[in-house]
Coordinates of C-alpha atoms and ligand atoms in Angstrom, one line a residue:
M11 CA -13.3 3.6 34.0
K12 CA -16.9 4.1 32.9
D13 CA -16.7 7.8 33.9
K14 CA -13.7 8.2 31.5
H15 CA -14.8 9.1 28.1
I16 CA -12.7 8.3 25.0
I17 CA -13.7 9.7 21.6
I18 CA -12.5 7.8 18.5
V19 CA -12.6 9.9 15.4
G20 CA -13.2 7.6 12.4
A21 CA -14.5 4.1 12.2
G22 CA -12.0 2.5 9.8
A23 CA -9.6 -0.3 10.6
A24 CA -7.6 1.6 13.2
G25 CA -10.6 3.3 14.8
L26 CA -12.6 0.1 15.1
L27 CA -9.8 -1.8 16.7
A28 CA -9.1 1.1 19.0
A29 CA -12.8 1.4 20.0
A30 CA -13.1 -2.4 20.6
T31 CA -9.9 -2.3 22.8
A32 CA -10.8 0.8 24.8
S33 CA -14.4 -0.4 25.5
R34 CA -13.2 -3.9 26.5
L35 CA -10.9 -2.2 29.0
G36 CA -13.9 -0.5 30.5
A37 CA -13.8 3.0 29.2
K38 CA -16.9 4.9 27.9
V39 CA -16.3 5.0 24.1
T40 CA -17.9 7.1 21.5
V41 CA -17.0 6.5 17.8
L42 CA -17.8 9.3 15.4
E43 CA -17.9 8.3 11.8
K44 CA -18.8 10.7 9.0
M45 CA -20.0 8.1 6.5
N46 CA -23.3 6.2 6.8
L47 CA -21.5 3.0 7.7
P48 CA -18.4 2.1 9.6
G49 CA -15.4 0.5 7.8
L50 CA -16.4 1.4 4.2
K51 CA -12.8 1.1 3.1
M52 CA -12.4 -2.2 5.0
G53 CA -15.3 -3.5 2.9
I54 CA -13.4 -3.1 -0.3
T55 CA -10.0 -4.3 0.9
G56 CA -8.4 -7.3 -0.7
K57 CA -10.8 -7.0 -3.7
G58 CA -13.7 -7.5 -1.3
R59 CA -11.9 -10.4 0.5
C60 CA -10.0 -8.3 3.1
N61 CA -6.4 -9.4 3.4
I62 CA -6.6 -8.8 7.1
T63 CA -2.9 -9.3 8.0
N64 CA 0.1 -11.4 7.1
A65 CA 1.1 -14.7 8.8
A66 CA 4.8 -13.8 8.8
D67 CA 6.6 -15.4 11.8
S68 CA 8.4 -12.3 13.0
M69 CA 7.2 -8.7 13.3
D70 CA 10.6 -7.8 11.7
D71 CA 9.1 -8.9 8.5
F72 CA 6.3 -6.3 9.0
I73 CA 8.9 -3.6 9.4
K74 CA 10.7 -4.7 6.2
N75 CA 7.4 -4.6 4.4
T76 CA 6.6 -1.1 5.6
P77 CA 8.7 1.3 3.5
G78 CA 7.0 4.3 5.0
N79 CA 8.5 4.6 8.5
G80 CA 8.5 0.9 9.4
K81 CA 11.0 1.4 12.2
F82 CA 8.7 3.9 13.9
L83 CA 6.2 1.0 14.2
Y84 CA 8.6 -1.3 16.1
S85 CA 7.0 -0.8 19.5
A86 CA 3.5 -0.9 18.1
Y87 CA 4.2 -4.1 16.3
Q88 CA 5.7 -5.6 19.5
Q89 CA 2.7 -4.6 21.6
F90 CA 0.1 -5.9 19.1
T91 CA 1.4 -8.6 16.8
N92 CA -0.4 -10.6 14.1
K93 CA -0.7 -13.4 16.6
D94 CA -2.5 -11.0 19.0
L95 CA -4.8 -10.3 16.1
F96 CA -5.4 -14.0 15.5
A97 CA -6.2 -14.4 19.2
L98 CA -8.9 -11.7 18.9
L99 CA -10.3 -13.2 15.7
D100 CA -10.6 -16.5 17.4
E101 CA -12.3 -14.9 20.4
W102 CA -14.6 -12.9 18.1
G103 CA -15.5 -16.0 16.0
L104 CA -14.0 -15.1 12.7
A105 CA -12.4 -18.0 10.9
Y106 CA -9.5 -17.2 8.7
K107 CA -7.1 -18.9 6.3
V108 CA -3.5 -18.3 5.1
E109 CA -2.8 -18.0 1.4
R110 CA 0.2 -17.5 -0.9
G111 CA 2.8 -15.1 0.5
G112 CA 1.4 -15.5 4.1
R113 CA -1.7 -13.4 3.1
V114 CA -4.5 -13.9 5.7
F115 CA -8.1 -13.7 4.6
P116 CA -11.4 -14.5 6.3
Q117 CA -12.4 -18.1 5.6
S118 CA -15.6 -16.7 4.1
D119 CA -13.6 -14.6 1.6
S120 CA -15.9 -11.7 2.7
A121 CA -14.5 -8.3 3.9
L122 CA -18.1 -7.5 5.0
E123 CA -17.8 -10.3 7.6
V124 CA -14.8 -8.5 9.1
R125 CA -16.7 -5.2 9.2
N126 CA -19.8 -6.9 10.7
M127 CA -17.6 -8.5 13.3
F128 CA -16.3 -5.1 14.5
R129 CA -19.8 -3.7 14.6
R130 CA -20.9 -6.6 16.8
V131 CA -17.9 -6.4 19.1
L132 CA -18.5 -2.6 19.6
E133 CA -22.1 -3.2 20.4
E134 CA -21.3 -6.1 22.8
N135 CA -18.8 -3.9 24.7
G136 CA -21.1 -0.9 24.9
A137 CA -19.2 1.4 22.6
I138 CA -21.5 4.0 21.0
L139 CA -21.2 4.5 17.3
H140 CA -22.5 7.7 15.6
T141 CA -22.5 7.5 11.8
K142 CA -23.1 10.4 9.4
E143 CA -21.4 12.7 12.0
A144 CA -18.2 14.4 10.8
V145 CA -15.7 15.8 13.3
T146 CA -14.7 19.3 12.3
R147 CA -12.3 20.2 15.1
I148 CA -10.3 18.7 17.9
L149 CA -10.7 20.8 21.1
V150 CA -7.7 21.5 23.2
E151 CA -7.7 23.2 26.6
N152 CA -4.6 24.1 28.6
G153 CA -2.6 22.2 26.0
H154 CA -4.6 19.0 26.6
A155 CA -7.1 17.4 24.2
C156 CA -10.5 17.7 25.8
G157 CA -13.1 16.9 23.1
V158 CA -14.2 17.4 19.6
R159 CA -16.7 19.5 17.6
T160 CA -18.8 17.8 14.9
D161 CA -21.2 19.1 12.3
R162 CA -23.9 18.4 14.9
A163 CA -22.6 18.8 18.4
T164 CA -19.7 19.4 20.8
Y165 CA -18.4 16.5 22.9
Q166 CA -16.2 16.6 26.0
A167 CA -13.7 13.8 26.4
D168 CA -10.8 12.7 28.5
A169 CA -8.9 11.5 25.5
V170 CA -9.3 11.7 21.7
V171 CA -8.0 9.1 19.3
L172 CA -7.7 10.4 15.7
A173 CA -8.2 7.6 13.2
T174 CA -9.4 9.4 10.1
G175 CA -7.1 7.6 7.6
G176 CA -5.3 9.2 4.6
C177 CA -6.5 10.7 1.4
S178 CA -6.9 7.6 -0.8
Y179 CA -10.3 6.4 -2.1
P180 CA -12.0 9.5 -0.7
A181 CA -15.5 8.1 -1.5
T182 CA -14.9 5.7 1.4
G183 CA -14.6 8.7 3.8
S184 CA -10.8 9.0 3.9
S185 CA -10.4 12.5 2.5
G186 CA -7.7 14.0 4.6
D187 CA -10.0 15.7 7.3
G188 CA -7.8 14.6 10.2
L189 CA -4.7 16.0 8.5
R190 CA -6.4 19.4 8.2
M191 CA -7.6 19.3 11.8
V192 CA -4.2 18.6 13.3
K193 CA -2.5 21.1 11.0
D194 CA -4.7 23.7 12.6
L195 CA -3.3 22.5 15.9
G196 CA 0.3 23.2 14.7
L197 CA 1.3 19.6 13.9
T198 CA 3.6 18.9 11.0
I199 CA 2.2 17.0 8.0
T200 CA 4.7 15.4 5.7
D201 CA 4.3 15.5 1.9
I202 CA 1.1 13.7 1.0
R203 CA 1.7 11.4 -2.0
P204 CA 0.3 8.2 -3.4
S205 CA 1.7 4.7 -2.6
L206 CA 0.8 1.3 -4.0
V207 CA -0.4 3.1 -7.1
P208 CA 0.1 2.6 -10.9
M209 CA 2.6 4.7 -12.8
V210 CA 2.2 7.0 -15.8
T211 CA 4.9 6.5 -18.5
K212 CA 6.1 8.7 -21.4
E213 CA 6.3 5.9 -24.0
T214 CA 3.1 5.7 -26.0
W215 CA 3.7 2.1 -27.1
V216 CA 2.6 0.9 -23.6
K217 CA -1.0 1.7 -24.8
D218 CA -0.6 -0.9 -27.6
L219 CA 0.1 -3.4 -24.9
M220 CA -2.9 -2.5 -22.7
G221 CA -4.1 -5.5 -20.7
L222 CA -0.9 -7.5 -21.3
S223 CA 0.2 -9.1 -18.1
L224 CA 3.8 -10.3 -17.6
R225 CA 4.8 -12.9 -14.9
N226 CA 8.2 -13.7 -13.6
V227 CA 9.8 -10.5 -14.8
S228 CA 12.1 -8.2 -12.9
V229 CA 11.8 -4.5 -13.0
T230 CA 14.7 -2.2 -12.0
A231 CA 14.2 1.4 -11.0
W232 CA 16.8 3.9 -12.1
R233 CA 17.4 7.4 -10.9
K234 CA 19.8 9.9 -12.5
G235 CA 21.5 7.1 -14.5
K236 CA 22.0 4.8 -11.5
K237 CA 20.4 1.5 -10.8
K238 CA 18.6 1.8 -7.5
T239 CA 16.4 -1.1 -6.8
S240 CA 14.9 -4.2 -8.5
L241 CA 11.9 -6.3 -7.8
F242 CA 10.7 -9.6 -9.3
G243 CA 7.1 -10.6 -9.9
E244 CA 4.1 -9.6 -12.0
M245 CA 3.2 -6.5 -13.9
M246 CA 0.7 -5.2 -16.4
F247 CA 0.5 -2.6 -19.2
T248 CA -2.4 -0.1 -19.1
H249 CA -3.6 2.7 -21.4
F250 CA -1.6 5.2 -19.3
G251 CA 1.4 3.2 -18.2
L252 CA 2.1 0.3 -15.8
T253 CA 0.4 -1.4 -13.0
G254 CA 0.4 -4.8 -11.2
P255 CA 1.9 -6.0 -7.9
L256 CA 5.6 -5.3 -8.8
I257 CA 4.8 -1.7 -10.0
L258 CA 2.6 -0.9 -7.0
S259 CA 5.5 -2.0 -4.7
L260 CA 8.0 0.2 -6.5
S261 CA 5.6 3.2 -6.3
H262 CA 6.6 4.2 -2.8
T263 CA 10.2 4.7 -3.8
I264 CA 9.5 6.3 -7.2
G265 CA 7.0 8.7 -5.6
K266 CA 9.7 9.9 -3.3
W267 CA 12.1 10.5 -6.2
L268 CA 9.5 12.3 -8.3
L269 CA 8.8 14.7 -5.4
K270 CA 12.3 15.9 -5.6
D271 CA 13.0 15.7 -9.3
K272 CA 10.5 14.9 -12.0
T273 CA 13.2 14.0 -14.6
D274 CA 15.5 11.1 -14.9
V275 CA 13.3 8.4 -13.3
W276 CA 12.9 5.3 -15.4
L277 CA 12.4 1.6 -15.2
T278 CA 13.9 -1.2 -17.1
I279 CA 12.0 -4.5 -17.6
N280 CA 13.9 -7.7 -17.7
L281 CA 11.7 -10.1 -19.6
K282 CA 14.0 -13.1 -19.0
P283 CA 15.6 -12.5 -15.5
A284 CA 16.3 -16.2 -15.0
L285 CA 18.7 -16.2 -18.0
S286 CA 22.2 -14.7 -18.1
P287 CA 22.9 -12.6 -21.2
D288 CA 25.0 -15.5 -22.6
V289 CA 22.3 -18.1 -22.0
L290 CA 19.7 -15.8 -23.5
D291 CA 22.0 -15.3 -26.6
K292 CA 22.3 -19.1 -27.0
R293 CA 18.5 -19.4 -26.7
L294 CA 18.1 -16.8 -29.4
Q295 CA 20.6 -18.6 -31.7
R296 CA 18.5 -21.9 -31.2
D297 CA 15.3 -20.1 -32.0
F298 CA 16.8 -18.3 -35.0
Q299 CA 18.1 -21.6 -36.4
K300 CA 14.6 -23.0 -36.1
Y301 CA 13.1 -20.0 -37.8
H302 CA 15.9 -19.2 -40.2
K303 CA 13.6 -18.9 -43.2
K304 CA 11.3 -16.4 -41.5
Q305 CA 11.3 -12.7 -40.9
L306 CA 12.5 -11.5 -37.5
V307 CA 9.0 -10.7 -36.3
N308 CA 8.2 -14.4 -36.6
G309 CA 11.5 -15.5 -35.1
L310 CA 10.8 -14.6 -31.5
V311 CA 7.4 -16.2 -31.1
D312 CA 8.7 -19.0 -28.8
L313 CA 10.4 -16.5 -26.5
L314 CA 8.1 -13.5 -26.1
P315 CA 4.4 -12.7 -25.9
K316 CA 3.3 -11.9 -29.5
R317 CA 2.2 -8.4 -28.7
L318 CA 5.5 -7.5 -27.2
I319 CA 7.6 -8.6 -30.2
P320 CA 7.1 -5.5 -32.5
I321 CA 8.0 -3.2 -29.5
I322 CA 11.2 -5.1 -28.7
L323 CA 12.2 -5.1 -32.3
A324 CA 11.5 -1.4 -32.7
E325 CA 13.5 -0.6 -29.5
A326 CA 16.4 -2.6 -30.9
D327 CA 16.2 -0.7 -34.2
F328 CA 14.7 -3.4 -36.3
T329 CA 11.6 -3.2 -38.5
G330 CA 10.8 -6.8 -38.0
H331 CA 10.8 -7.5 -41.8
E332 CA 14.5 -8.4 -41.7
A333 CA 15.3 -12.0 -42.6
V334 CA 16.2 -14.0 -39.5
A335 CA 19.1 -15.6 -41.5
S336 CA 20.6 -12.1 -42.0
L337 CA 20.9 -11.2 -38.4
T338 CA 24.5 -10.5 -37.2
K339 CA 26.0 -11.2 -33.8
E340 CA 25.8 -7.5 -33.0
G341 CA 22.1 -7.4 -33.9
R342 CA 21.5 -10.4 -31.6
Q343 CA 23.3 -8.6 -28.8
R344 CA 21.0 -5.6 -29.3
L345 CA 18.1 -7.9 -28.9
V346 CA 19.5 -9.5 -25.8
E347 CA 20.0 -6.1 -24.2
I348 CA 16.5 -4.9 -24.9
I349 CA 14.9 -8.1 -23.8
Q350 CA 16.7 -7.8 -20.5
E351 CA 16.5 -4.0 -20.2
L352 CA 13.5 -2.7 -21.9
P353 CA 13.4 1.0 -20.8
V354 CA 10.2 2.9 -19.8
T355 CA 10.3 6.5 -18.5
V356 CA 8.1 7.2 -15.5
T357 CA 6.6 10.7 -15.7
A358 CA 4.2 10.5 -12.7
L359 CA 2.3 8.3 -10.4
R360 CA -1.5 8.1 -10.7
P361 CA -3.1 10.5 -8.1
V362 CA -3.4 9.8 -4.4
E363 CA -7.2 9.4 -4.7
E364 CA -6.5 6.2 -6.8
A365 CA -3.8 4.9 -4.5
I366 CA -4.3 1.9 -2.2
V367 CA -2.5 3.9 0.5
T368 CA -1.4 7.4 1.3
A369 CA 2.3 8.0 1.9
G370 CA 2.9 11.0 4.1
G371 CA 0.7 12.2 7.0
I372 CA 1.2 13.3 10.5
S373 CA 5.0 13.4 11.0
V374 CA 6.0 10.4 13.2
K375 CA 8.4 12.8 14.9
E376 CA 5.3 14.3 16.5
I377 CA 4.1 11.0 18.0
D378 CA 5.4 8.9 20.9
P379 CA 6.0 5.5 19.2
K380 CA 5.3 3.6 22.4
T381 CA 1.9 5.2 23.0
M382 CA 0.8 6.9 19.8
E383 CA 0.2 10.0 21.8
V384 CA 0.8 13.4 20.1
K385 CA 3.9 14.6 22.0
K386 CA 2.8 18.2 22.2
I387 CA -0.9 17.6 22.9
P388 CA -1.4 15.1 25.8
G389 CA -4.7 13.3 25.6
L390 CA -4.6 13.3 21.7
Y391 CA -3.6 10.0 20.1
A392 CA -3.3 9.2 16.4
C393 CA -3.3 5.8 14.7
G394 CA -3.6 4.2 11.2
E395 CA -3.0 5.8 7.9
V396 CA -3.5 9.4 9.2
L397 CA 0.1 8.9 10.3
D398 CA 3.1 9.1 7.9
I399 CA 3.2 5.3 7.6
D400 CA 2.6 3.1 4.6
A401 CA 3.4 -0.5 3.8
F402 CA 3.4 -3.0 0.9
T403 CA 0.5 -5.2 -0.1
G404 CA 0.1 -8.5 1.8
G405 CA -1.9 -7.5 4.8
Y406 CA 0.7 -5.1 6.2
N407 CA -1.3 -1.9 6.0
L408 CA -4.2 -3.3 8.0
Q409 CA -1.9 -4.8 10.6
A410 CA -0.3 -1.3 10.9
A411 CA -3.7 0.2 11.4
F412 CA -4.7 -2.5 14.0
S413 CA -1.4 -2.3 15.9
T414 CA -1.4 1.5 16.2
G415 CA -5.1 1.5 17.0
Y416 CA -4.5 -1.0 19.8
V417 CA -1.6 0.9 21.2
A418 CA -3.4 4.3 21.1
A419 CA -6.4 2.8 22.9
T420 CA -4.6 0.9 25.6
H421 CA -2.4 3.9 26.4
A422 CA -5.3 6.3 26.3
V423 CA -7.1 4.1 28.9
E424 CA -4.0 3.5 31.0
S425 CA -3.3 7.3 31.2
L426 CA -6.8 7.9 32.6
Q427 CA -6.8 5.1 35.1
D428 CA -5.1 7.0 37.9
K429 CA -6.9 10.3 37.2
Ligands
LIG234 C1 -9.0 -0.7 -2.7 C2 -8.1 -0.9 -1.4 C3 -7.8 -2.2 -1.0 C4 -7.0 -2.4 0.1 N1 -6.8 -3.7 0.5 C5 -6.0 -3.9 1.6 C6 -5.8 -5.2 2.0 O1 -6.4 -6.2 1.5 N2 -5.0 -5.4 3.1 C7 -4.4 -4.4 3.7 O2 -3.6 -4.6 4.7 N3 -4.6 -3.1 3.4 C8 -5.4 -2.8 2.3 N4 -5.7 -1.6 1.9 C9 -5.2 -0.5 2.8 C10 -6.1 -0.3 4.1 O3 -7.4 -0.4 3.7 C11 -5.8 1.0 4.8 O4 -4.4 1.1 5.0 C12 -6.6 1.0 6.1 O5 -8.0 0.9 5.9 C13 -6.3 2.2 6.9 O6 -7.1 2.2 8.1 P1 -7.5 3.6 8.8 O7 -8.4 3.2 9.9 O8 -6.2 4.3 9.2 O9 -8.2 4.5 7.8 P2 -9.5 4.2 7.0 O10 -9.8 2.8 6.8 O11 -9.4 5.0 5.8 O12 -10.7 4.8 7.9 C14 -10.8 6.1 8.3 C15 -12.2 6.4 8.7 O13 -12.3 7.7 9.2 C16 -13.5 8.3 8.7 N5 -13.4 9.8 8.8 C17 -12.6 10.6 8.0 N6 -12.7 11.9 8.3 C18 -13.6 11.9 9.3 C19 -14.2 13.0 10.1 N7 -13.9 14.2 9.8 N8 -15.1 12.6 11.0 C20 -15.5 11.4 11.2 N9 -15.0 10.3 10.6 C21 -14.1 10.6 9.6 C22 -13.6 7.8 7.3 O14 -15.0 7.9 6.9 C23 -13.2 6.3 7.5 O15 -14.2 5.5 7.9 C24 -6.5 -1.3 0.8 C25 -6.9 0.0 0.5 C26 -7.7 0.2 -0.6 C27 -8.1 1.6 -1.0

């Protein structure tokens, strides 16, 4: 195999795993990376701790947690599971631990350790890494990928693996180059949009709540007056809108809606999802009995975060100065409704550059899901976020990059074996 040359474009998670795999299988591997270091994005994942995968028992869980074309990944997830990744980490000497929600991190809590592990593995297997060398074109001859051109040289290859990532956090090198290159080759690129990203809202009161974090709330996304989906968890107010795990997870779906129609997309926040409206009403009655001599603004202090009270009251058409004792049943009902359905209008998502992942990319219809080969250009493979795939937080995006990187590399090597 050493006379077979595979070029990997991009040394991110997908490219590094692909390079490690192809070089272990005996191919001559050259990795071309435009930044001065491999895995720059990997170095900032998981807030610098790298949530490397998820410990979920079944790869079906990975599909469920991959809203962007999860089913396309079925074969890749079968060919390279999280257990396969654990086996490699064991072999490569990286200790790891499992945390809440099955999130897997290096024992050292250091994303840099993961990056260094890949560098070492590439070196040990004789893969050549060129940094500060940007690929500008994929070369195709007689319909077959045969090399690449960079800002420095032209390279011949028997197979090319494109692993240039999406368009998020461009300072790490992922700035959409790969998408432009394959577009020139006639491939379809689906709408590029942010995912796992905060949301911009119309209501200005969110600014007043900047920094306020809410736990154990549920948020429902509405489109054209219809309830579509709800999630339970944690969220936070910012100066422009909303963020936090729950909001990031909803952003994939909201982004899709906003692409089609920018109006009529809103969220309702249920601040007390564990209580039925009746039970919440009874709870209000108890609190109002306790605070019957106070003004309304002081009657909700046991139930809600202080900063939220004036907002809830205003939304329910109260000034807050009303006497608690004067509150009617109808007034209480208005409060119950707002506490369980506080409406917020979403006008946009923050830009793709600020997103944890890019939704959209090379259309999965162009790719053979069993091999990651580009259907109309034999010898060209694509893996990782350059594809139209995106997952939720929890280690699912890195596993998607690793699984597709593994599949691209093994099939690139396999296809060259008999030639
Ligand atoms: C802040 C942040 C935190 C994250 N945390 C997690 C997490 O904890 N767990 C998780 O599962 N996912 C996480 N993700 C998502 C995850 O990092 C990505 O999904 C994953 O890195 C995608 O891997 P990739 O190899 O496809 O692309 P990338 O990691 O983006 O790598 C692409 C590489 O290609 C190079 N490149 C681009 N163009 C060229 C060119 N023309 N020539 C040569 N090289 C080029 C880039 O410089 C880059 O090194 C996080 C993302 C961000 C932004």
